[in-house]
Amino acid sequence: MIPPQEASVRRREIEDKLKQEEETLSFIRDSLEKSDQLTKNMVSILSSFESRLMKLENSIIPVHKQTENLQRLQENVEKTLSCLDHVISYYHVASDTEKIIREGPTGRLEEYLGCMAKIQKAVEYFQDNNPDSPELNRVKFLFERGKESLESEFRSLMTRHSKVVSPVLILDLISGEDEMEAQDDITLEHLSESVLHDVIRISRWLVEYGRNQDFMNVYYQIRSSQLDRSIKGLKEHFRKSTSSSGVPYSPAIPNKRKDTPTKKPVKRPGTIRKAQNLLKQYSQHGLDGKKGGSNLIPLEGRDDMLDMEIDAYIHCVSAFVKLAQSEYQLLTDIIPEHHQKKTFDSLIQDALDGLMMEGENIVSVARKAIIRHDYSAVLTVFPILRHLKQTKPEFDQVLQGTAASTKNKLPGLITSMETTGAKALEDFADNIKNDPDKEYNMPKDGTVHELTSNAILFLQQLLDFQETAGAMLASQVLGDTYNIPLDPRETSSSATSYNSEFSKRLLSTYICKVLGNLQLNLLSKSKVYEDPALRAIFLHNNYNYILKSLENWLKVTDYISEKNLPVFQPGVKLRDKERQMIKERFKGFNDGLEELCKIQKAWAIPDTEQRDKIRQAQKTIVKENYGAFLHSIEIKLPGDSLSKIQPSTPFYFF
């Protein structure tokens, strides 16, 4: 049992704690009441705000929608106005551009093309939107008139600025590669840069917008005429310069006197002039000790003209290649790619046909001469044929992409020349064999017969054109005629294409055949003489003439003659160019000596004494000239220079 004192204390504690709790509860109750009041106030405020927002939204949204509609209407109005301005501008195109179109594009091409672009857009608009509009006919008329003006401007530019290439420039162009000295590249500027720009702009517009290809015909006709006239001008230049001075001059390069040729004449051994000079030489210094053999009459009067024609034709062929290359380069800038080959084919036809026709005329003249047994005329074919073959690779490259008929023109002319030449060679050999023994045609004093001089002279020309003459024979598959075995390796895929070695053997055999026929004919002719002594004199004179002529065939010494040496200071180190020139002299001598040995091994001289004399004479000439050449070089070169330049020489010949 709890004591009363403790119970009283316990009760007071409980009462105090209860009082505190009651106070806390009263505070909480007051706080809740305040909170409720605040909540009510906040709800009232929010409700009022929401009400106001709703009122504001109800008043703003219609205004916003109305504003959007107004903005859309404004944009539509602006677009409509812009479209109207655009459409109206098409109606003004004709009046705005008519004056410029009427005046033409000369001097203001870019402005003119800008007007044409506006007119073209107007035509497209009216065709799509208002095809019945009278404005369509008007802008169409302006477009066609403008297109015609552009075509006319194209023709005018090409006509006014396309100039014939001067002969002197052509000569420099085709002979520049032959010069050892380094020179600036010679280029042809057919059109100035500004004119070329305008021509290109017009051509592209006509192709893209004008739907017109007629300008391509205009282009090739104008350029074809200039190409043809340039080549004809070169030929006329040869005619005039040869008639006045004998050498076509080329004063195109500046800083040189106008009366000095800038290029050396092309060296062509075996020309008609050379044949006539040889004939004159034998005529003036008769081998029988008399001056002027009675039967050795030089064929004067036509040699200069014939040489001029040969030179002119050869240069015209080279000129055609160079000019055609230049024309193609120009054409690629102006003519669309898929039309370039066809346009180029048409462009070169007149000039090419002229060259081919002239070549066929030469062949025709040669054929007629062969019928008359005038074989000197066929000599004109040799230098031309050789040049055509040398030029053929460039020809083929230039004519790539042209029609087959165009590509085949040069091969056809080459074949024609080879056929004619082979026919002449065969007829000549037969004529030597079958020349009749006419008593009235025999020299009374037993001097050299005309047949001998003509035969030797003709063979002299063949040696100058060994590859060409051999190819003529090989082209007709004449190996069986001379009983020469044919190695399959000596032919290409074509049955008539032989290598040079076989051609040389064929020519060597042919020369032996001619000399054999000549010997038999001379023996037959000698029987015309009743006096045996005169008969022997006749044979001696003719055989001696042949002997002396064979000695003159030794041309390897030309490479080691003093005149062919470069000019340099003794003891001064050689430049690369000078060293190369001396090396070329040695090489030319060695190659010529080797070739001469191969050729002469196939020749036959029945008389042992005469054969030994010829051999010894040739050895002496070569030794003396070679020794003099070495001595001349040794005294001019530094000590160790000769050993570095001189190649091994085939002294087995000696």
XYZ file of C-alpha atoms in Angstrom:
654
model
C 0.000 0.000 0.000
C 1.295 3.417 -1.168
C 1.879 5.900 1.562
C -0.471 8.878 1.496
C 2.335 11.390 1.096
C 3.639 9.735 -2.032
C 0.127 9.386 -3.411
C -0.469 13.094 -2.978
C 2.763 13.954 -4.823
C 1.886 11.525 -7.599
C -1.536 13.117 -8.065
C -0.141 16.645 -8.279
C 2.289 15.500 -11.009
C -0.514 13.912 -12.971
C -2.662 17.019 -12.670
C 0.191 19.251 -13.796
C 0.864 17.063 -16.798
C -2.853 16.969 -17.647
C -2.979 20.751 -17.504
C -0.047 20.986 -19.904
C -1.710 18.598 -22.307
C -4.917 20.605 -22.195
C -2.968 23.756 -23.026
C -1.252 22.010 -25.951
C -4.547 20.713 -27.217
C -6.040 24.179 -26.986
C -3.076 25.577 -29.007
C -3.480 22.932 -31.659
C -7.182 23.618 -31.893
C -6.510 27.317 -32.380
C -3.873 26.570 -35.042
C -6.273 24.336 -36.937
C -8.902 26.982 -36.933
C -6.441 29.519 -38.321
C -5.278 27.054 -40.938
C -8.821 26.380 -42.014
C -9.424 30.052 -42.318
C -6.300 30.539 -44.436
C -7.281 27.626 -46.639
C -10.663 29.089 -47.219
C -9.098 32.414 -48.106
C -6.655 30.768 -50.568
C -9.414 28.768 -52.207
C -11.390 31.896 -52.571
C -8.430 33.687 -54.170
C -7.705 30.809 -56.582
C -11.302 30.568 -57.563
C -11.351 34.249 -58.302
C -8.101 33.938 -60.365
C -9.461 31.005 -62.323
C -12.579 32.918 -63.079
C -10.577 35.833 -64.325
C -8.326 33.593 -66.456
C -11.330 32.034 -68.091
C -12.735 35.422 -68.832
C -9.362 36.518 -70.280
C -9.061 33.373 -72.424
C -12.562 33.794 -73.712
C -11.688 37.302 -74.810
C -8.105 36.624 -76.209
C -8.603 33.442 -78.275
C -11.003 35.020 -80.785
C -8.614 37.911 -81.208
C -5.718 35.493 -81.815
C -7.645 33.512 -84.353
C -8.683 36.657 -86.092
C -5.040 37.811 -86.188
C -3.929 34.501 -87.709
C -6.562 34.811 -90.381
C -5.445 38.320 -91.122
C -1.809 37.221 -91.385
C -2.767 34.370 -93.727
C -4.751 36.725 -95.819
C -1.802 39.094 -95.956
C 0.574 36.311 -97.043
C -1.855 35.193 -99.718
C -2.147 38.705 -100.982
C 1.639 39.063 -101.128
C 2.028 35.727 -102.928
C -0.697 36.678 -105.303
C 0.957 40.002 -105.997
C 4.303 38.261 -106.500
C 2.769 35.758 -108.907
C 1.053 38.554 -110.709
C 4.339 40.433 -110.986
C 6.028 37.246 -112.254
C 3.291 36.605 -114.790
C 3.174 40.227 -115.830
C 6.968 40.151 -116.330
C 6.505 37.500 -119.044
C 4.203 39.897 -120.844
C 6.961 42.514 -120.680
C 9.780 40.209 -121.889
C 9.117 40.867 -125.563
C 9.169 44.619 -125.206
C 12.160 44.583 -122.848
C 14.359 42.394 -125.055
C 13.204 43.219 -128.566
C 15.719 46.006 -129.114
C 18.695 43.952 -127.962
C 17.613 40.945 -130.015
C 17.139 43.125 -133.067
C 20.604 44.702 -132.714
C 22.349 41.347 -132.375
C 24.957 39.853 -130.019
C 28.073 41.472 -131.473
C 30.104 43.046 -128.694
C 27.694 42.079 -125.890
C 27.313 38.338 -126.010
C 26.684 37.756 -122.294
C 23.909 40.370 -122.190
C 22.410 38.882 -125.332
C 22.432 35.359 -123.895
C 20.778 36.732 -120.746
C 17.945 38.138 -122.865
C 17.625 34.826 -124.695
C 17.279 33.056 -121.337
C 14.390 35.401 -120.398
C 12.697 34.826 -123.739
C 13.056 31.073 -123.408
C 11.404 31.111 -119.963
C 8.565 33.241 -121.341
C 8.014 30.757 -124.162
C 7.880 27.879 -121.666
C 5.402 29.771 -119.443
C 2.957 30.639 -122.218
C 3.153 27.136 -123.666
C 2.235 25.646 -120.290
C -0.300 28.196 -119.079
C -1.712 30.163 -121.979
C -0.943 28.485 -125.312
C -3.525 30.626 -127.101
C -1.972 33.880 -125.964
C -0.711 36.179 -128.725
C 2.273 36.839 -126.525
C 3.408 33.256 -127.127
C 3.795 33.891 -130.846
C 5.654 37.101 -130.157
C 8.235 35.578 -127.794
C 8.579 32.567 -130.089
C 9.381 34.887 -132.946
C 11.979 36.697 -130.827
C 13.508 33.385 -129.738
C 13.893 32.159 -133.313
C 15.246 35.504 -134.415
C 17.724 35.497 -131.543
C 18.811 31.964 -132.367
C 19.386 32.947 -135.992
C 21.420 35.927 -134.816
C 23.574 33.652 -132.654
C 24.089 31.297 -135.589
C 25.005 34.281 -137.742
C 27.388 35.554 -135.059
C 29.009 32.127 -134.848
C 29.516 32.085 -138.600
C 30.782 35.671 -138.567
C 33.294 35.029 -135.787
C 34.603 31.898 -137.466
C 34.804 33.586 -140.861
C 36.436 36.812 -139.699
C 38.955 35.271 -137.338
C 39.823 32.015 -139.111
C 42.995 32.822 -140.987
C 45.106 30.772 -143.364
C 48.273 29.534 -141.660
C 51.254 31.155 -143.331
C 53.657 28.863 -145.223
C 56.660 30.042 -143.212
C 54.919 29.163 -139.953
C 53.999 25.753 -141.318
C 57.607 25.144 -142.362
C 58.796 26.023 -138.874
C 56.121 23.788 -137.394
C 56.948 20.686 -139.432
C 60.724 21.083 -139.346
C 61.130 21.978 -135.673
C 61.550 18.340 -134.682
C 64.550 17.950 -136.992
C 66.598 20.627 -135.263
C 69.096 19.512 -132.635
C 69.009 22.883 -130.908
C 66.343 23.241 -128.262
C 63.653 25.608 -129.400
C 60.460 26.971 -127.981
C 57.421 24.965 -128.952
C 55.703 26.414 -131.977
C 51.954 26.524 -131.482
C 49.189 27.643 -133.774
C 46.638 30.093 -132.432
C 43.739 29.761 -134.828
C 41.451 31.989 -132.714
C 42.283 34.572 -130.080
C 41.309 33.802 -126.493
C 38.361 36.231 -126.458
C 36.999 35.021 -129.789
C 37.397 31.396 -128.746
C 35.482 32.130 -125.540
C 32.585 33.652 -127.492
C 32.524 30.810 -130.012
C 32.438 28.226 -127.235
C 29.621 30.048 -125.405
C 27.522 30.272 -128.562
C 28.095 26.642 -129.517
C 27.110 25.402 -126.064
C 23.987 27.538 -126.072
C 22.977 26.310 -129.522
C 23.409 22.707 -128.429
C 21.679 23.032 -125.058
C 18.895 25.495 -125.785
C 18.806 26.070 -129.520
C 18.483 22.369 -130.357
C 20.510 23.179 -133.455
C 23.419 21.307 -135.037
C 23.693 23.377 -138.202
C 26.491 25.412 -136.677
C 28.659 22.278 -136.726
C 28.334 22.200 -140.502
C 29.258 25.878 -140.605
C 32.258 25.152 -138.401
C 33.683 22.305 -140.448
C 33.062 24.107 -143.752
C 34.961 27.211 -142.631
C 37.798 25.333 -140.945
C 37.996 22.863 -143.848
C 38.439 25.739 -146.266
C 41.202 27.263 -144.125
C 42.983 23.916 -143.800
C 42.825 23.307 -147.535
C 43.955 26.847 -148.343
C 46.845 26.612 -145.859
C 48.190 23.477 -147.544
C 47.704 24.933 -151.012
C 49.433 28.112 -149.848
C 52.411 26.045 -148.730
C 52.590 24.393 -152.132
C 52.403 27.780 -153.857
C 55.132 29.055 -151.527
C 57.364 26.229 -152.713
C 56.628 27.048 -156.312
C 57.463 30.739 -155.930
C 60.479 30.386 -153.637
C 61.984 27.563 -155.661
C 61.588 29.453 -158.901
C 63.344 32.479 -157.416
C 65.997 31.023 -155.114
C 65.785 27.265 -155.248
C 65.162 26.903 -151.490
C 61.912 27.563 -149.600
C 62.736 30.033 -146.846
C 61.098 30.274 -143.454
C 61.547 33.643 -141.716
C 58.903 33.030 -139.073
C 61.137 33.048 -136.023
C 61.926 36.593 -134.778
C 65.350 38.114 -134.279
C 66.618 36.680 -137.554
C 67.126 38.313 -140.887
C 64.225 37.860 -143.243
C 66.469 36.606 -145.996
C 67.866 33.807 -143.824
C 66.131 30.435 -143.722
C 65.375 29.356 -140.171
C 65.286 25.703 -141.113
C 67.590 23.648 -143.245
C 66.064 22.093 -146.341
C 65.014 18.524 -145.846
C 67.758 16.227 -147.058
C 66.404 13.731 -149.532
C 69.095 11.601 -151.180
C 68.267 10.212 -154.559
C 66.156 13.018 -155.941
C 65.720 13.583 -159.640
C 68.184 16.476 -159.513
C 70.820 14.161 -158.122
C 70.201 11.684 -160.913
C 70.567 14.390 -163.514
C 73.750 15.688 -161.893
C 75.265 12.245 -162.016
C 74.247 11.937 -165.625
C 75.824 15.310 -166.425
C 78.980 14.295 -164.596
C 79.414 11.165 -166.675
C 78.525 13.094 -169.797
C 81.141 15.793 -169.247
C 83.917 13.413 -168.218
C 83.545 10.402 -170.471
C 85.056 7.240 -169.110
C 86.695 6.499 -172.425
C 88.932 9.522 -172.114
C 86.800 11.768 -174.312
C 84.705 14.651 -173.134
C 81.012 14.104 -173.573
C 79.974 10.583 -174.490
C 77.703 10.630 -177.476
C 74.919 8.620 -175.842
C 74.936 10.249 -172.394
C 72.468 13.082 -172.930
C 71.320 14.729 -169.669
C 67.580 15.125 -169.256
C 67.504 18.816 -168.450
C 64.567 21.155 -168.076
C 62.345 19.176 -165.788
C 64.589 18.298 -162.837
C 64.042 21.509 -160.839
C 60.305 21.459 -161.381
C 60.130 17.783 -160.490
C 62.174 18.274 -157.334
C 59.951 21.177 -156.361
C 56.837 19.060 -156.809
C 58.291 16.228 -154.755
C 59.440 18.553 -151.974
C 56.157 20.409 -152.004
C 54.098 17.224 -151.814
C 56.211 15.763 -149.010
C 55.981 18.972 -147.008
C 52.247 19.215 -147.671
C 51.759 15.707 -146.273
C 53.641 16.651 -143.097
C 51.761 19.943 -142.961
C 48.433 18.118 -143.176
C 49.312 15.961 -140.162
C 50.395 18.924 -138.030
C 47.505 21.153 -139.066
C 44.975 18.343 -138.615
C 46.285 17.722 -135.101
C 45.897 21.404 -134.344
C 42.409 21.474 -135.850
C 41.307 18.569 -133.676
C 42.549 20.299 -130.537
C 40.563 23.398 -131.488
C 37.505 21.347 -132.358
C 37.355 19.590 -128.977
C 36.762 22.941 -127.279
C 33.937 23.991 -129.578
C 32.080 20.896 -130.778
C 30.187 18.564 -128.363
C 32.071 15.382 -127.607
C 29.672 12.968 -129.318
C 29.903 15.012 -132.544
C 33.670 15.623 -132.576
C 34.809 12.623 -134.615
C 32.163 13.065 -137.291
C 32.780 16.809 -137.585
C 36.546 16.281 -137.747
C 36.064 13.635 -140.419
C 34.126 16.109 -142.540
C 36.580 18.925 -141.796
C 39.663 17.160 -143.156
C 38.051 15.606 -146.240
C 38.842 18.326 -148.781
C 42.492 18.663 -147.765
C 42.944 14.898 -147.463
C 41.240 14.229 -150.782
C 43.449 16.853 -152.410
C 46.587 15.149 -151.109
C 45.370 11.712 -152.115
C 44.347 12.929 -155.559
C 47.710 14.569 -156.085
C 49.389 11.361 -154.985
C 47.273 9.330 -157.387
C 48.165 11.774 -160.154
C 51.834 11.122 -159.438
C 51.132 7.402 -159.619
C 49.198 7.878 -162.857
C 52.053 9.835 -164.426
C 54.466 7.117 -163.361
C 52.260 4.408 -164.867
C 52.066 6.212 -168.185
C 55.820 6.701 -168.142
C 56.335 2.989 -167.468
C 54.251 2.149 -170.514
C 56.609 4.362 -172.530
C 59.576 2.611 -170.857
C 60.521 5.901 -169.181
C 61.536 4.562 -165.788
C 63.012 7.802 -164.468
C 59.485 9.038 -163.765
C 58.936 6.289 -161.202
C 61.796 7.748 -159.163
C 59.400 10.464 -158.031
C 57.451 7.774 -156.214
C 60.364 6.660 -154.023
C 60.860 9.731 -151.770
C 57.121 10.274 -151.544
C 56.400 6.656 -150.657
C 59.144 6.629 -148.053
C 57.758 9.767 -146.458
C 54.197 8.439 -146.508
C 55.307 5.305 -144.688
C 57.262 7.302 -142.145
C 54.282 9.575 -141.580
C 51.675 6.799 -141.476
C 51.785 6.273 -137.667
C 51.001 9.956 -137.147
C 48.337 9.761 -139.836
C 46.707 6.801 -138.106
C 46.752 8.591 -134.774
C 45.206 11.737 -136.218
C 42.484 9.781 -138.027
C 41.392 7.746 -135.003
C 37.637 7.651 -134.794
C 37.047 8.760 -138.389
C 35.169 6.667 -140.918
C 36.827 3.563 -142.341
C 36.825 5.135 -145.800
C 38.865 8.041 -144.425
C 41.338 5.809 -142.604
C 41.891 3.678 -145.698
C 42.825 6.527 -148.031
C 46.504 6.698 -147.089
C 47.018 2.898 -147.030
C 45.308 2.764 -150.414
C 47.702 5.355 -151.852
C 50.699 3.541 -150.348
C 49.535 0.277 -151.882
C 49.010 1.960 -155.234
C 52.519 3.432 -155.145
C 54.069 0.136 -154.104
C 52.248 -1.736 -156.837
C 53.283 0.806 -159.460
C 56.854 0.851 -158.184
C 57.112 -2.938 -158.168
C 55.698 -3.061 -161.677
C 58.275 -0.469 -162.796
C 61.130 -2.422 -161.213
C 60.095 -5.642 -162.905
C 59.541 -3.952 -166.256
C 62.883 -2.200 -165.937
C 64.718 -5.485 -165.330
C 62.943 -7.076 -168.281
C 63.646 -4.061 -170.467
C 67.358 -4.245 -169.627
C 67.323 -7.863 -170.665
C 65.241 -7.468 -173.800
C 66.463 -4.126 -175.130
C 66.840 -4.782 -178.878
C 70.189 -4.633 -180.603
C 69.626 -1.747 -182.947
C 72.643 -1.096 -185.062
C 71.812 2.572 -185.613
C 71.567 3.047 -181.836
C 75.041 1.715 -181.109
C 77.876 4.211 -180.430
C 80.171 4.318 -183.437
C 83.276 4.753 -181.283
C 82.478 1.960 -178.846
C 81.824 4.274 -175.897
C 79.346 3.648 -173.096
C 75.909 2.627 -174.294
C 72.887 4.624 -173.201
C 71.356 1.462 -171.766
C 74.310 1.075 -169.388
C 74.172 4.652 -168.130
C 70.428 4.510 -167.658
C 70.622 1.190 -165.811
C 73.384 2.329 -163.447
C 71.675 5.635 -162.835
C 68.432 3.890 -161.995
C 70.151 1.456 -159.632
C 71.880 4.408 -157.969
C 68.486 5.725 -156.992
C 67.428 2.358 -155.610
C 70.387 2.367 -153.235
C 69.276 5.724 -151.898
C 65.863 4.219 -151.170
C 66.792 0.685 -150.189
C 64.005 0.093 -147.690
C 61.392 1.644 -149.954
C 62.470 -0.256 -153.049
C 62.783 -3.511 -151.109
C 59.328 -3.031 -149.637
C 57.952 -2.427 -153.142
C 59.274 -5.779 -154.249
C 58.188 -7.524 -151.074
C 54.702 -6.048 -151.257
C 54.064 -8.009 -154.422
C 55.365 -11.233 -152.831
C 58.154 -11.485 -155.362
C 60.383 -13.679 -153.204
C 59.644 -16.714 -155.360
C 60.690 -14.771 -158.446
C 64.216 -14.442 -157.093
C 64.302 -17.848 -155.399
C 64.805 -16.284 -151.956
C 63.745 -18.624 -149.127
C 61.197 -16.926 -146.909
C 61.367 -17.463 -143.168
C 57.883 -17.268 -141.554
C 59.380 -14.957 -138.947
C 60.042 -12.430 -141.698
C 56.340 -11.739 -142.190
C 53.727 -10.231 -139.951
C 50.058 -11.164 -139.817
C 49.662 -9.686 -143.272
C 50.869 -11.896 -146.090
C 52.489 -8.941 -147.818
C 54.174 -7.315 -144.827
C 57.851 -8.227 -144.660
C 60.601 -7.140 -142.318
C 63.438 -4.943 -143.491
C 65.988 -7.765 -143.598
C 64.002 -9.734 -146.143
C 63.335 -6.594 -148.164
C 67.056 -5.827 -148.288
C 67.868 -9.350 -149.466
C 65.173 -9.056 -152.075
C 66.561 -5.737 -153.333
C 70.096 -7.113 -153.359
C 68.992 -10.037 -155.493
C 67.105 -7.683 -157.776
C 70.201 -5.513 -158.333
C 72.210 -8.624 -159.165
C 69.500 -9.622 -161.598
C 69.588 -6.229 -163.334
C 73.383 -6.254 -163.563
C 73.263 -9.798 -164.909
C 70.659 -8.820 -167.502
C 72.773 -5.797 -168.419
C 75.868 -7.929 -168.864
C 74.050 -10.400 -171.131
C 72.545 -7.568 -173.169
C 75.914 -5.857 -173.563
C 77.459 -9.092 -174.770
C 74.663 -9.402 -177.276
C 74.992 -5.794 -178.404
C 78.752 -6.086 -178.810
C 78.186 -8.590 -181.596
C 76.844 -5.748 -183.731
C 80.441 -4.576 -184.200
C 82.256 -6.425 -186.961
C 85.685 -5.417 -185.669
C 86.627 -7.694 -182.712
C 88.833 -4.973 -181.233
C 86.016 -2.404 -181.275
C 83.781 -5.037 -179.774
C 86.255 -5.461 -176.908
C 86.590 -1.677 -176.490
C 82.815 -1.405 -176.247
C 82.640 -4.038 -173.519
C 85.629 -2.533 -171.730
C 84.098 0.967 -171.707
C 80.754 -0.296 -170.454
C 82.243 -2.593 -167.804
C 84.596 0.180 -166.691
C 81.655 2.561 -166.455
C 79.867 0.040 -164.274
C 83.000 -0.380 -162.170
C 83.452 3.359 -161.624
C 79.792 3.693 -160.764
C 80.011 0.928 -158.187
C 82.936 2.718 -156.589
C 80.806 5.848 -156.289
C 78.267 3.880 -154.253
C 80.609 3.844 -151.289
C 78.889 6.503 -149.169
C 79.902 5.462 -145.671
C 82.773 7.947 -145.864
C 80.257 10.809 -145.852
C 79.789 10.250 -142.109
C 83.492 10.778 -141.370
C 84.205 13.673 -143.665
C 85.601 16.901 -142.222
C 82.537 18.887 -143.287
C 80.288 16.834 -140.999
C 82.273 17.571 -137.846
C 80.903 20.094 -135.327
C 82.825 23.316 -134.796
C 84.557 23.371 -131.416
C 87.641 24.835 -129.760
C 90.705 22.557 -129.467
C 91.330 21.361 -125.909
C 87.958 22.585 -124.657
C 85.670 19.997 -123.085
C 82.907 18.970 -125.426
C 79.315 19.723 -124.702
C 76.811 16.866 -124.662
C 75.404 17.923 -128.025
C 78.835 17.959 -129.685
C 79.808 14.642 -128.153
C 76.542 13.120 -129.387
C 77.145 14.424 -132.914
C 80.570 12.760 -133.070
C 79.104 9.511 -131.719
C 76.478 9.639 -134.442
C 79.198 10.037 -137.084
C 80.962 6.921 -135.816
C 77.693 5.018 -135.586
C 76.634 6.037 -139.081
C 80.011 4.940 -140.439
C 79.903 1.564 -138.652
C 76.299 0.825 -139.609
C 76.924 1.878 -143.190
C 80.052 -0.295 -143.394
C 78.205 -3.318 -142.053
C 75.325 -2.756 -144.454
C 77.674 -2.231 -147.383
C 79.440 -5.514 -146.653
C 76.148 -7.395 -146.548
C 74.983 -5.872 -149.814
C 78.200 -6.313 -151.782
C 78.613 -9.926 -150.697
C 75.667 -10.729 -152.941
C 77.170 -9.010 -155.984
C 79.037 -10.870 -158.664
C 82.005 -9.698 -160.779
C 83.183 -12.658 -162.902
C 86.533 -11.077 -163.753
C 88.867 -11.910 -160.822
C 91.306 -9.115 -161.565
C 88.587 -6.489 -161.766
C 86.990 -7.827 -158.580
C 90.277 -7.587 -156.658
C 90.899 -4.070 -157.930
C 87.471 -2.931 -156.782
C 87.951 -4.477 -153.352
C 91.350 -2.899 -152.897
C 90.107 0.497 -154.077
C 87.252 0.433 -151.603
C 89.542 -0.581 -148.736
C 91.945 2.215 -149.588
C 89.185 4.829 -149.669
C 87.755 3.720 -146.334
C 91.159 3.478 -144.621
C 92.311 6.871 -145.770
C 89.095 8.638 -144.875
C 88.770 6.914 -141.508
C 92.373 7.663 -140.625
C 92.012 11.300 -141.596
C 88.838 11.507 -139.542
C 90.521 10.109 -136.427
C 93.510 12.416 -136.861
C 91.232 15.431 -137.255
C 89.416 14.596 -134.048
C 92.519 13.756 -132.024
C 94.148 17.128 -132.617
C 90.999 18.970 -131.545
C 89.859 16.922 -128.555
C 91.277 16.724 -125.013
C 93.478 13.703 -124.349
C 90.918 11.210 -123.047
C 87.872 12.419 -125.012
C 88.312 10.190 -128.062
C 88.349 6.966 -126.050
C 85.013 7.904 -124.502
C 83.404 8.730 -127.834
C 84.857 6.262 -130.330
C 82.959 2.944 -130.546
C 84.489 -0.275 -131.776
C 84.759 -0.347 -135.563
C 84.408 -3.536 -137.673
C 87.976 -3.576 -139.024
C 87.510 -7.114 -140.301
C 86.451 -5.311 -143.461
C 90.067 -4.264 -143.967
